[in-house]
Amino acid sequence: MRPAAGFLFAATAALLAAGEEGLTNDKVKHGLIGFGIKLYEPACAHACWDTIAYTTNCTSDMSISRFLKPSMAGPHRNSSTESDTDQEKDCNAEYEPYLQTLAWCMHQECHNESEITLEHFWWDEGPGKDNNSIETYSQTWQGVQHTHMRPMSDNSTLNAAATVPHGQWRANYDNIVTLIKVEVTHERYALILFLTCALIPIGLSLLRFLPWPATFISRFNAYIVDPPFIGTRQNEPIGELFMMPTRGQAIFIAYIWIINIVLSGTGYWFLSGSFWFANDTHQHLTHVANRLGTLSFANIPLLILFAGRNNILLWLTNWPRTTFLMMHRWIAVICMLEALVHSLMFFFAYSANWYAMTLSVLVTQGYWLFGAVGTVSMLVLVVTAIQPLRRRAYEIFVVVHIVFSVLVLVGCYQHIVLRYGRQRGFETWIYVAIAVWGFDRVIRLLRAFRRGVKRAFISPVDADYMRVDIPGVSARGHVYLHFPTVSKWRLWESHPFSVAGSSCQNTNRFVYSFDLEKIDEPPIGWAISTPTHMAASFDKPPMVQRKAGVTLFIKKQRGLTAKLAALKTGDVGIPVMMEGSYNEEVTFLQENHLEPTPEYSNMICFAGGVGITGVLPFLDKFGGLTSHGSKRLFWTVRSMPLVYAVEDMLGAYAGAQGSERHWGDIDVSISFGRFSIRSALQEHLDSVSGGAIVVVCGPAAMADEVRMLVANMAKNPLRKKTPLKLVVESFAW
């Protein structure tokens, strides 16, 4: 967990608690409408309340009464936006004609409700909420049940106990019942969205445990799962902006879009001519806008869940994190669009003067301002996450992402509590989002601090690569490293790196000088020995004995890696904190973790440059179950010193100078520059029996080429008895 991220997480909690003054003092309700929160129940009693409240005269200026404004009296009656000039809360609660008329109406219209239910309404939702010194509902009703009362008039102020005409009550009752149906459906659909998007990956992963034939799975993946949705590029950005999903990813992305669109456009109840709204268009627009806002809220915890390193779905499925990150980006776009349309629809309604509150007054209201903060922050997050900005300024991207994520949570939370208090449960979605984010950050913190601060020893391999040894730790897969003395004030910086192996004894038996000016572009498939521009020196420096640990090879780029390459750590090292490890074994549901099986007895790996660190863990673990399988590595490099450094780490260097080598039971082919991946893959598959797992880690173009080759070969009818499984190791941040 980045320290700054932890600070911002704590700041989020503090900001969420801000602005509480002025909120309604109503009892806090927990859950969602229809799921723990009962809205306007019993509806018959609430209809009585609304019907009578229109005729009271509690203020000297009735034009400011909230009960004479449909925008305040109807669906927003319990909101927290009344002005200071509105009538006092206990005004009606102290007005005897109002209390008596309300009690008579409740007795007359609520035949199906028990007296206990009506008493609960009287004290929790009705006049007793604001004035606990009044008589009970039963006492008030008994006081007027034998009194002769005239019907309440629409054109006169209520100044004595009166009966309520059924027609007037029925109009309010129909509005309330319609609103309840709509609001419950909003939350039901939000739950459907959240739960299906979270549970479908688990369900699909469980299908792996069914006894499918390996050849069927191979062909199914080749046609449905692995290839790019369109074209031949998946890892390589299209136009530097767009990452093409695989067909399997595209199916789930399509589901996310379809379920959001369907749930946005169905399940509405409209009451024609409702006096709660300026017109029918206003009613339709309000319900649709609220539906979009609710679905946007449900998408917030979902997109945070999919982005987490410690995503619980990673533990319960066999989906790689790159897939969840792809889903995260698409959900973020949908969430932003829903919030934006929600805001624009209400902005239009206010600009059309469909509400008593004018647009000029609206834009000064706290709930509107915080809603605007949340919506704009979502827009900023989506725009600043485009591929070029994320790759070229990763550190800035991380800061912007964390800061504006906090603003989204704070803005959405305050938008709700300033509008409705804590009466309708919309803020529950924000609580879930914070819980998901907090869980991920706490686990990151525990992963980082359980090892404490270690020392990292950095040694240059050549002008492009460096070796980093961290003694006293163990890890496999990839880890996140934070260098406190290098990042200094950028406490949030931590970067992912693949663990190459578990050896910290950098013997450096062969030190190479590297002259970049003498490099010529070699022909494709050029077999190598020791290139002429690399002169070997056989000076063996004294070796410092260190504890066993992990070794990483890092390519020098911009930002942190450039700073690391400029350091001379010597035998002292620099402080480092390591978070991890993260690997395929994090899931509980992957049945073999890429171990050899009778169906997949061979492993073929393709690595490009420092991508060797991504395939070595698979090669190291792939063994022990079968004796007839093979392990083959095709590695293309631009730097022979990197080859020797990796062999030095593995203890495999034996003075070999050619392109064909043996690292224990691994057959290695090294190519300086490009080579024919198609020929290499085809020739090796033809030379072995049984199926094969193909792993690739390297440049995006290489990964895409291997992906297409494996998919096409798996479709070949001639390979029905030799299934293929593809694994692409990449960081698609």
XYZ file of C-alpha atoms in Angstrom:
733
model
C 0.000 0.000 0.000
C 1.444 3.354 -0.971
C 1.715 5.614 2.113
C 0.117 8.518 0.280
C -2.745 6.297 -0.784
C -3.229 5.353 2.847
C -3.246 9.011 3.797
C -5.817 9.774 1.110
C -7.907 6.844 2.277
C -7.923 8.286 5.800
C -8.704 11.701 4.340
C -11.666 10.186 2.533
C -13.169 9.038 5.809
C -12.647 12.491 7.290
C -14.180 14.250 4.309
C -17.171 11.934 4.323
C -17.866 13.051 7.863
C -17.667 16.712 6.848
C -20.698 18.809 6.127
C -22.919 16.932 8.564
C -24.343 20.100 10.083
C -27.699 21.024 8.676
C -28.672 17.478 7.867
C -31.962 16.104 9.008
C -32.056 14.723 12.505
C -34.235 11.848 11.325
C -33.305 8.375 12.434
C -30.567 6.866 10.283
C -31.823 4.006 8.131
C -29.630 1.142 6.992
C -29.773 -0.910 3.819
C -31.412 -0.066 0.513
C -34.968 0.898 -0.391
C -36.922 -2.333 -0.449
C -34.018 -4.200 1.187
C -33.990 -3.091 4.800
C -35.440 0.369 4.221
C -39.199 0.780 3.882
C -40.097 3.895 1.946
C -43.347 5.662 2.858
C -44.871 2.768 4.803
C -47.675 2.525 5.485
C -48.506 4.319 2.253
C -52.063 5.026 3.381
C -50.850 7.045 6.383
C -48.286 8.952 4.327
C -51.031 9.813 1.840
C -53.065 11.261 4.714
C -50.068 13.274 5.833
C -49.459 14.748 2.373
C -53.139 15.469 1.742
C -53.636 17.381 4.979
C -50.312 19.182 4.926
C -51.317 21.080 1.791
C -54.045 22.857 3.739
C -52.266 23.856 6.954
C -51.384 27.427 7.777
C -48.383 27.055 10.008
C -46.413 29.975 8.543
C -47.257 33.593 8.064
C -46.228 33.341 4.423
C -47.732 30.220 2.907
C -45.868 30.788 -0.358
C -42.716 29.399 1.222
C -44.302 26.300 2.687
C -42.667 23.147 1.412
C -46.075 21.504 1.316
C -47.276 23.975 -1.299
C -44.393 23.105 -3.601
C -44.884 19.800 -5.421
C -41.110 19.561 -5.843
C -40.771 19.420 -2.074
C -44.033 17.785 -1.044
C -43.911 14.758 -3.278
C -40.965 12.404 -3.805
C -38.545 14.746 -2.003
C -40.637 15.398 1.112
C -37.984 13.983 3.443
C -35.034 15.654 1.767
C -32.659 17.934 3.603
C -32.835 20.903 1.253
C -35.465 23.102 2.858
C -34.433 26.699 3.319
C -34.186 28.347 6.708
C -37.422 30.189 6.016
C -39.449 26.999 5.660
C -41.859 26.129 8.383
C -40.431 24.713 11.565
C -40.434 20.946 11.831
C -42.820 20.808 14.772
C -45.282 23.362 13.380
C -47.914 20.846 12.296
C -47.028 18.630 15.230
C -48.320 21.370 17.555
C -51.392 22.225 15.485
C -54.368 20.376 16.971
C -56.672 20.511 13.897
C -53.897 18.914 11.869
C -53.334 16.130 14.417
C -57.036 15.358 14.723
C -57.626 15.367 10.974
C -54.572 13.171 10.397
C -55.748 10.648 12.999
C -59.248 10.555 11.485
C -57.842 10.022 7.977
C -55.527 7.223 9.119
C -58.405 5.433 10.837
C -60.627 5.887 7.806
C -58.173 4.801 5.081
C -55.774 2.345 6.755
C -58.157 -0.556 7.288
C -55.527 -3.189 6.559
C -52.898 -1.817 8.936
C -52.628 -2.804 12.577
C -52.858 -0.210 15.316
C -49.225 -0.938 16.249
C -48.123 -0.133 12.689
C -50.021 3.139 12.735
C -48.544 4.052 16.123
C -45.061 3.402 14.737
C -45.810 5.740 11.860
C -47.192 8.369 14.238
C -43.973 8.478 16.261
C -41.298 7.544 13.705
C -42.538 9.226 10.523
C -45.466 11.411 11.545
C -45.971 14.295 13.977
C -44.517 12.464 16.980
C -41.112 12.527 15.351
C -40.972 16.314 15.817
C -42.991 16.640 19.014
C -42.867 13.805 21.539
C -45.253 15.582 23.908
C -48.369 15.039 21.808
C -50.975 12.364 22.431
C -50.693 8.982 20.783
C -52.498 8.175 17.573
C -55.098 6.116 19.435
C -55.753 8.875 21.969
C -56.077 11.504 19.245
C -58.497 9.361 17.238
C -60.623 8.581 20.276
C -60.904 12.289 20.945
C -62.574 13.005 17.606
C -64.354 9.780 16.694
C -67.706 11.099 17.973
C -67.148 14.662 16.771
C -69.182 15.990 13.875
C -66.697 17.209 11.236
C -67.065 18.802 7.845
C -65.130 17.643 4.808
C -61.790 19.346 4.228
C -61.888 22.002 1.499
C -59.261 22.547 -1.173
C -59.853 26.280 -1.134
C -59.684 27.036 2.575
C -57.146 26.710 5.353
C -57.559 23.895 7.817
C -58.652 25.604 11.061
C -60.671 22.788 12.618
C -60.723 18.990 12.579
C -62.142 17.793 9.261
C -62.784 14.659 7.307
C -60.602 13.933 4.282
C -62.408 13.285 0.979
C -61.414 9.898 -0.365
C -60.706 11.304 -3.827
C -58.119 13.772 -2.499
C -56.487 11.074 -0.383
C -56.500 8.604 -3.286
C -54.582 10.974 -5.547
C -51.728 11.187 -3.047
C -51.902 7.472 -2.318
C -51.507 6.590 -6.006
C -48.503 8.909 -6.291
C -46.842 7.373 -3.237
C -47.452 3.771 -4.315
C -46.100 4.530 -7.787
C -43.018 6.167 -6.337
C -42.389 3.225 -3.999
C -42.539 0.784 -6.923
C -40.121 2.875 -8.941
C -37.650 3.404 -6.082
C -37.640 -0.266 -5.071
C -37.059 -1.229 -8.700
C -34.126 1.217 -8.893
C -32.364 -0.612 -6.064
C -33.412 -4.084 -7.222
C -31.895 -3.418 -10.630
C -28.768 -1.953 -9.048
C -28.342 -5.148 -7.030
C -28.878 -7.253 -10.162
C -26.172 -5.265 -11.925
C -23.671 -5.497 -9.086
C -24.233 -9.130 -8.169
C -24.321 -10.545 -11.692
C -21.146 -8.716 -12.743
C -19.382 -9.943 -9.593
C -20.685 -13.528 -9.624
C -20.585 -14.400 -13.339
C -16.743 -14.612 -13.357
C -16.921 -17.046 -10.434
C -19.600 -19.140 -12.105
C -17.718 -19.317 -15.398
C -14.521 -20.315 -13.588
C -16.318 -23.129 -11.800
C -17.183 -24.611 -15.191
C -13.520 -25.565 -15.484
C -14.048 -28.349 -12.975
C -16.459 -30.175 -15.237
C -14.859 -33.085 -17.127
C -14.467 -31.301 -20.445
C -12.151 -33.026 -22.963
C -8.874 -31.137 -23.299
C -9.227 -31.007 -27.077
C -12.675 -29.394 -26.738
C -11.306 -26.758 -24.336
C -8.410 -26.073 -26.697
C -10.670 -25.488 -29.699
C -13.220 -23.557 -27.617
C -10.489 -21.169 -26.443
C -9.160 -20.876 -29.981
C -12.538 -19.811 -31.354
C -14.261 -18.057 -28.437
C -11.785 -16.948 -25.751
C -8.207 -16.208 -26.854
C -8.221 -14.353 -30.220
C -8.686 -10.570 -30.367
C -12.297 -9.545 -30.826
C -11.432 -7.848 -34.129
C -8.222 -8.087 -36.101
C -4.926 -9.523 -34.893
C -3.802 -7.039 -32.213
C -4.676 -7.372 -28.553
C -1.663 -6.413 -26.421
C -0.520 -3.762 -28.879
C -2.643 -0.584 -28.550
C -4.649 0.445 -31.575
C -3.863 4.039 -32.429
C -2.087 4.257 -29.031
C -5.503 4.777 -27.460
C -7.521 1.582 -27.490
C -6.747 -1.905 -26.182
C -8.656 -4.474 -28.179
C -10.272 -7.065 -25.881
C -10.082 -10.756 -26.580
C -13.264 -12.470 -27.714
C -13.820 -13.852 -24.236
C -13.344 -10.406 -22.692
C -15.572 -8.846 -25.343
C -18.422 -11.207 -24.425
C -18.345 -10.089 -20.809
C -17.914 -6.432 -21.793
C -20.964 -6.797 -24.034
C -22.903 -8.243 -21.109
C -21.921 -5.276 -18.922
C -23.097 -2.812 -21.564
C -26.309 -4.722 -22.295
C -27.297 -5.179 -18.647
C -26.724 -1.479 -17.951
C -28.754 -0.424 -20.996
C -31.597 -2.871 -20.312
C -31.816 -1.966 -16.634
C -31.787 1.722 -17.539
C -34.740 1.422 -19.877
C -37.147 -1.031 -18.239
C -39.163 -1.409 -15.045
C -40.847 1.988 -14.747
C -44.292 2.936 -13.447
C -45.732 6.266 -14.509
C -48.866 7.955 -13.188
C -50.334 10.141 -15.887
C -51.262 13.620 -14.720
C -49.435 13.312 -11.395
C -49.529 16.630 -9.561
C -46.145 15.852 -8.041
C -44.572 16.772 -11.374
C -44.922 19.709 -13.735
C -45.948 17.402 -16.586
C -45.629 13.814 -17.738
C -42.304 14.515 -19.444
C -40.964 15.809 -16.157
C -42.119 12.609 -14.425
C -40.488 10.364 -17.027
C -37.257 12.328 -16.992
C -37.063 12.268 -13.184
C -37.489 8.506 -12.912
C -34.987 7.772 -15.700
C -32.435 10.196 -14.241
C -32.762 8.608 -10.809
C -32.388 5.131 -12.309
C -29.175 6.182 -14.047
C -27.853 7.716 -10.843
C -28.581 4.540 -8.902
C -26.923 2.305 -11.500
C -23.918 4.625 -11.557
C -23.643 4.246 -7.783
C -23.799 0.437 -8.106
C -20.998 0.532 -10.674
C -18.631 2.412 -8.338
C -17.848 -0.495 -5.964
C -17.783 -2.815 -8.966
C -15.098 -0.887 -10.822
C -13.041 -0.508 -7.624
C -13.348 -4.250 -7.014
C -12.090 -5.086 -10.496
C -9.114 -2.720 -10.163
C -7.758 -4.117 -6.898
C -4.543 -6.072 -6.663
C -6.157 -8.027 -3.844
C -9.407 -8.470 -5.685
C -11.375 -11.264 -4.061
C -12.442 -12.345 -7.549
C -8.786 -13.061 -8.309
C -8.882 -15.553 -5.455
C -12.096 -17.198 -6.580
C -11.597 -17.327 -10.345
C -8.885 -18.219 -12.833
C -9.200 -14.906 -14.664
C -5.926 -12.952 -14.950
C -5.689 -9.474 -13.503
C -5.271 -8.000 -16.973
C -8.827 -9.146 -17.735
C -10.214 -7.516 -14.595
C -8.351 -4.302 -15.437
C -9.918 -4.368 -18.891
C -13.361 -4.718 -17.279
C -12.485 -1.946 -14.824
C -11.868 0.527 -17.651
C -15.105 -0.285 -19.461
C -17.180 -0.118 -16.279
C -15.570 3.232 -15.478
C -16.729 4.587 -18.841
C -20.273 3.306 -18.263
C -20.352 4.659 -14.710
C -19.183 8.078 -15.906
C -21.737 8.206 -18.730
C -24.590 7.293 -16.379
C -23.558 9.971 -13.886
C -23.155 12.547 -16.653
C -26.575 11.859 -18.194
C -28.133 11.851 -14.703
C -26.714 15.329 -14.058
C -27.644 16.705 -17.470
C -31.239 15.471 -17.241
C -31.816 17.189 -13.911
C -30.027 20.295 -15.160
C -32.460 20.386 -18.071
C -35.462 19.922 -15.771
C -34.404 22.853 -13.591
C -33.586 25.033 -16.588
C -37.107 24.306 -17.911
C -38.542 25.681 -14.644
C -40.187 22.379 -13.801
C -39.186 22.844 -10.175
C -40.091 25.614 -7.745
C -36.389 26.155 -7.130
C -34.778 28.201 -9.889
C -31.602 27.129 -11.625
C -29.672 30.058 -10.161
C -30.580 28.896 -6.661
C -29.961 25.237 -7.464
C -26.319 25.739 -8.395
C -25.656 27.183 -4.934
C -27.047 24.157 -3.108
C -24.517 21.900 -1.410
C -25.981 18.668 -2.730
C -25.815 19.956 -6.302
C -22.239 21.210 -5.938
C -21.024 17.921 -4.479
C -22.860 16.014 -7.197
C -21.050 18.128 -9.780
C -17.722 17.375 -8.063
C -18.421 13.633 -8.287
C -19.466 13.753 -11.945
C -16.576 15.961 -13.083
C -14.110 13.808 -11.151
C -15.383 10.702 -12.951
C -14.880 12.469 -16.268
C -11.321 13.452 -15.298
C -10.517 9.876 -14.268
C -11.680 8.453 -17.602
C -9.900 11.057 -19.725
C -6.577 10.888 -17.848
C -6.528 7.067 -17.987
C -6.072 6.893 -21.757
C -3.172 4.719 -22.876
C -0.633 7.396 -23.930
C -0.905 9.349 -20.669
C -0.858 6.230 -18.546
C 2.271 4.830 -20.201
C 4.264 8.026 -20.591
C 3.503 9.552 -17.210
C 2.643 6.614 -14.982
C 3.593 8.375 -11.735
C 1.365 11.360 -12.544
C -1.420 9.018 -13.612
C -1.314 7.243 -10.240
C -1.538 10.498 -8.281
C -4.401 11.841 -10.390
C -6.227 8.513 -10.146
C -6.044 8.370 -6.360
C -6.927 12.025 -5.752
C -9.908 12.107 -8.084
C -11.130 8.713 -6.888
C -11.336 10.236 -3.425
C -13.235 13.205 -4.864
C -15.703 10.847 -6.556
C -16.444 9.052 -3.290
C -16.704 12.259 -1.265
C -18.761 14.071 -3.890
C -21.241 11.212 -4.321
C -21.605 10.665 -0.586
C -22.219 14.310 0.250
C -24.550 14.639 -2.740
C -26.792 12.013 -1.160
C -26.653 12.918 2.530
C -27.198 16.601 1.849
C -30.201 15.746 -0.304
C -31.867 12.954 1.651
C -29.991 12.672 4.918
C -29.446 9.001 5.643
C -33.032 8.018 4.996
C -32.947 6.251 1.634
C -29.766 4.193 1.729
C -28.175 5.455 -1.481
C -24.992 6.096 0.511
C -24.771 2.325 1.127
C -23.165 1.931 -2.292
C -20.445 4.389 -1.250
C -19.884 2.442 1.969
C -19.441 -0.736 -0.086
C -17.009 1.037 -2.429
C -14.941 2.326 0.502
C -14.952 -1.129 2.111
C -13.687 -2.743 -1.106
C -11.015 -0.092 -1.562
C -10.040 -0.216 2.101
C -9.737 -4.015 2.063
C -7.382 -3.893 -0.914
C -5.264 -1.152 0.659
C -5.034 -2.910 4.030
C -3.911 -6.156 2.383
C -1.344 -4.203 0.374
C -0.078 -2.662 3.601
C 0.191 -6.044 5.297
C 1.966 -7.549 2.294
C 4.462 -4.698 2.210
C 5.197 -4.427 5.928
C 5.279 -8.105 6.850
C 8.818 -8.292 5.454
C 9.907 -4.898 6.747
C 12.509 -2.766 5.014
C 15.111 -4.745 3.092
C 18.203 -3.774 1.107
C 18.316 -3.825 -2.663
C 21.616 -4.226 -4.501
C 21.635 -2.859 -8.033
C 24.246 -3.805 -10.596
C 24.257 -2.770 -14.270
C 23.979 -5.474 -16.890
C 24.518 -3.154 -19.839
C 23.256 0.218 -21.029
C 19.623 -0.966 -21.084
C 19.243 -3.436 -18.232
C 20.072 -3.734 -14.567
C 19.989 -6.540 -12.045
C 18.362 -6.030 -8.651
C 19.053 -8.474 -5.809
C 16.987 -8.362 -2.601
C 18.355 -10.802 0.000
C 16.295 -12.236 2.814
C 12.946 -12.495 1.010
C 11.149 -15.032 -1.133
C 8.648 -14.387 -3.899
C 7.367 -15.787 -7.156
C 5.507 -14.166 -10.017
C 5.615 -10.409 -9.725
C 6.048 -7.953 -6.873
C 5.654 -4.234 -6.280
C 8.741 -2.379 -5.115
C 8.912 0.916 -3.261
C 12.281 2.650 -2.860
C 11.883 5.268 -0.071
C 15.229 6.993 -0.654
C 14.779 7.145 -4.424
C 11.180 8.300 -4.603
C 11.646 10.573 -1.577
C 8.528 12.718 -1.406
C 6.715 10.581 -3.936
C 5.688 8.134 -1.243
C 2.932 6.694 -3.418
C 5.313 5.243 -5.996
C 5.518 1.493 -6.257
C 6.149 -0.334 -9.500
C 5.459 -3.917 -10.623
C 8.373 -6.168 -11.562
C 8.624 -9.849 -12.410
C 10.743 -12.044 -10.156
C 13.340 -13.835 -12.275
C 14.624 -16.231 -9.654
C 15.802 -16.848 -6.117
C 19.530 -16.193 -6.094
C 21.338 -13.175 -4.760
C 24.885 -14.365 -5.485
C 25.880 -12.141 -8.374
C 29.160 -13.825 -9.284
C 29.589 -11.625 -12.363
C 32.202 -14.031 -13.656
C 32.242 -12.335 -17.022
C 32.122 -8.532 -17.148
C 31.159 -7.117 -20.539
C 31.825 -3.721 -21.967
C 28.999 -2.617 -24.267
C 29.577 -0.311 -27.210
C 26.218 0.859 -28.601
C 27.787 2.523 -31.640
C 29.020 -0.805 -33.014
C 25.630 -2.496 -33.103
C 24.350 -3.372 -36.547
C 20.844 -4.631 -37.185
C 21.278 -8.399 -37.599
C 19.374 -10.381 -40.165
C 16.244 -12.174 -39.004
C 17.010 -15.430 -37.226
C 20.756 -14.677 -36.976
C 22.413 -17.407 -34.929
C 24.689 -15.948 -32.314
C 27.904 -16.583 -30.574
C 29.508 -13.596 -28.890
C 28.914 -10.484 -31.022
C 32.006 -8.544 -32.004
C 30.839 -5.412 -30.233
C 30.890 -7.244 -26.871
C 34.358 -7.754 -25.516
C 34.616 -10.178 -22.620
C 36.770 -9.429 -19.631
C 37.631 -12.256 -17.311
C 38.273 -10.160 -14.221
C 36.421 -11.775 -11.361
C 35.632 -9.266 -8.634
C 35.385 -10.432 -5.056
C 31.933 -11.862 -4.327
C 30.013 -10.675 -1.287
C 28.113 -13.457 0.448
C 24.451 -12.583 1.001
C 21.368 -14.380 2.175
C 19.216 -16.112 -0.384
C 16.564 -13.837 -1.822
C 15.020 -12.744 -5.088
C 16.564 -11.442 -8.252
C 14.926 -9.124 -10.766
C 16.061 -7.835 -14.135
C 14.744 -4.387 -14.990
C 14.833 -2.503 -18.241
C 15.847 1.117 -17.960
C 13.062 3.463 -19.005
C 11.910 6.847 -17.764
C 10.967 7.785 -14.237
C 11.896 5.456 -11.394
C 13.876 2.942 -13.471
C 16.084 5.720 -14.849
C 16.852 6.849 -11.303
C 17.675 3.304 -10.251
C 20.029 2.853 -13.198
C 21.947 5.959 -12.164
C 22.584 4.653 -8.634
C 25.763 2.980 -7.466
C 24.646 0.919 -4.506
C 27.856 -1.074 -4.095
C 27.814 -3.519 -1.197
C 25.659 -1.230 0.951
C 22.453 -1.332 -1.068
C 19.429 0.927 -0.759
C 16.252 0.515 1.319
C 13.358 -1.198 -0.410
C 9.904 -2.415 0.569
C 8.474 -5.327 -1.366
C 4.761 -6.002 -1.723
C 3.876 -9.420 -2.979
C 4.137 -11.878 -4.308
C 1.368 -12.000 -6.882
C 1.159 -15.017 -9.175
C -1.280 -17.496 -10.673
C -1.449 -19.440 -7.406
C -3.389 -16.614 -5.774
C -6.581 -18.268 -7.010
C -8.147 -21.157 -5.137
C -9.954 -22.403 -8.220
C -7.224 -23.017 -10.765
C -6.870 -26.743 -10.995
C -3.283 -27.217 -12.142
C -1.370 -23.929 -11.917
C 0.350 -24.791 -15.216
C 1.813 -28.061 -14.025
C 2.249 -30.860 -16.575
C -0.691 -33.196 -17.093
C -1.223 -36.158 -19.407
C -3.051 -33.783 -21.787
C -0.429 -31.010 -21.545
C 2.953 -32.651 -21.129
C 5.034 -29.984 -22.884
C 5.780 -26.320 -22.291
C 6.975 -23.876 -24.930
C 7.958 -20.384 -23.882
C 8.635 -17.296 -25.955
C 10.402 -14.381 -24.300
C 11.503 -11.031 -25.614
C 14.246 -9.157 -23.783
C 13.550 -8.750 -20.084
C 10.332 -10.719 -20.621
C 12.473 -13.716 -19.682
C 11.615 -12.883 -16.068
C 7.962 -13.587 -16.789
C 8.496 -17.108 -18.162
C 11.255 -18.424 -15.891
C 8.875 -19.106 -12.946
C 6.665 -21.236 -15.203
C 9.632 -23.173 -16.559
C 10.956 -23.702 -13.047
C 7.684 -25.150 -11.758
C 6.722 -27.148 -14.834
C 8.098 -30.580 -14.038
C 7.984 -33.649 -11.849
C 4.722 -35.190 -13.004
C 5.730 -36.651 -16.346
C 9.046 -37.914 -17.644
C 8.300 -37.763 -21.354
C 7.410 -34.049 -21.594
C 9.683 -31.259 -22.772
C 10.456 -27.671 -21.795
C 11.534 -25.340 -24.592
C 12.478 -21.669 -24.443
C 12.836 -19.351 -27.420
C 14.392 -16.102 -26.275
C 15.070 -13.126 -28.522
C 17.419 -10.484 -27.133
C 19.173 -7.297 -28.130
C 21.756 -7.639 -25.391
C 24.026 -10.630 -24.825
C 25.085 -9.331 -21.403
C 21.472 -9.891 -20.323
C 21.780 -13.531 -21.408
C 24.936 -14.021 -19.414
C 23.473 -12.264 -16.393
C 20.430 -14.570 -16.396
C 22.628 -17.618 -16.801
C 24.820 -16.380 -13.984
C 21.737 -16.147 -11.746
C 20.640 -19.654 -12.736
C 24.133 -21.091 -12.353
C 23.773 -22.380 -15.896
C 26.647 -20.560 -17.570
C 29.238 -22.985 -18.831
C 31.077 -20.898 -21.375
C 28.491 -21.528 -24.087
C 28.770 -19.201 -27.043
C 26.163 -20.536 -29.487
C 22.453 -19.993 -29.853
C 21.432 -23.465 -28.597
C 21.889 -24.005 -24.845
C 20.705 -26.238 -22.045
C 19.624 -24.895 -18.678
C 19.138 -28.106 -16.775
C 16.147 -29.823 -18.411
C 15.255 -26.718 -20.445
C 16.282 -26.516 -24.095
C 17.038 -22.893 -24.905
C 17.286 -21.182 -28.276
C 18.593 -17.626 -28.204
C 18.243 -15.283 -31.124
C 19.856 -11.882 -31.399
C 17.077 -9.886 -33.004
C 13.882 -11.105 -34.649
C 13.251 -14.706 -35.612
C 10.419 -16.700 -37.158
C 8.091 -17.504 -34.280
C 5.806 -19.463 -36.593
C 8.601 -21.782 -37.713
C 9.931 -22.252 -34.197
C 6.511 -23.096 -32.780
C 5.498 -25.385 -35.645
C 8.776 -27.304 -35.699
C 8.781 -27.919 -31.972
C 5.144 -29.004 -31.843
C 5.815 -31.437 -34.675
C 8.758 -32.910 -32.797
C 6.935 -33.717 -29.538
C 3.969 -35.850 -28.625
C 1.022 -34.700 -26.561
C -0.414 -31.287 -25.945
C 1.514 -28.188 -24.979
C 1.201 -25.053 -22.876
C 2.508 -22.012 -24.740
C 3.675 -19.095 -22.608
C 4.709 -15.712 -23.999
C 6.114 -12.668 -22.255
C 7.660 -9.886 -24.266
C 6.860 -6.952 -26.531
C 3.203 -6.462 -27.411
C 3.772 -7.378 -31.062
C 5.382 -10.688 -30.062
C 2.558 -11.522 -27.662
C -0.045 -10.810 -30.336
C 1.778 -12.942 -32.903
C 2.010 -15.900 -30.536
C -1.657 -15.473 -29.573
C -2.797 -15.675 -33.189
C -0.473 -18.570 -34.031
C -1.659 -20.677 -31.093
C -5.319 -19.935 -31.867
C -4.917 -20.866 -35.538
C -2.976 -24.044 -34.760
C -5.537 -25.127 -32.161
C -8.262 -24.781 -34.805
C -6.371 -27.069 -37.174
C -8.287 -30.377 -37.505
C -4.942 -32.175 -37.715
C -4.217 -31.196 -34.099
C -7.363 -32.659 -32.558
C -5.334 -34.998 -30.356
C -2.694 -32.451 -29.362
C -4.444 -29.594 -27.509
C -2.821 -26.215 -26.891
C -3.189 -23.836 -23.968
C -2.115 -20.192 -24.203
C -0.753 -18.091 -21.339
C 0.134 -14.435 -21.982
C 2.150 -12.778 -19.244
C 1.877 -9.010 -19.494
C 1.364 -5.885 -17.427
C -1.537 -4.023 -19.026
C -1.683 -1.078 -16.666
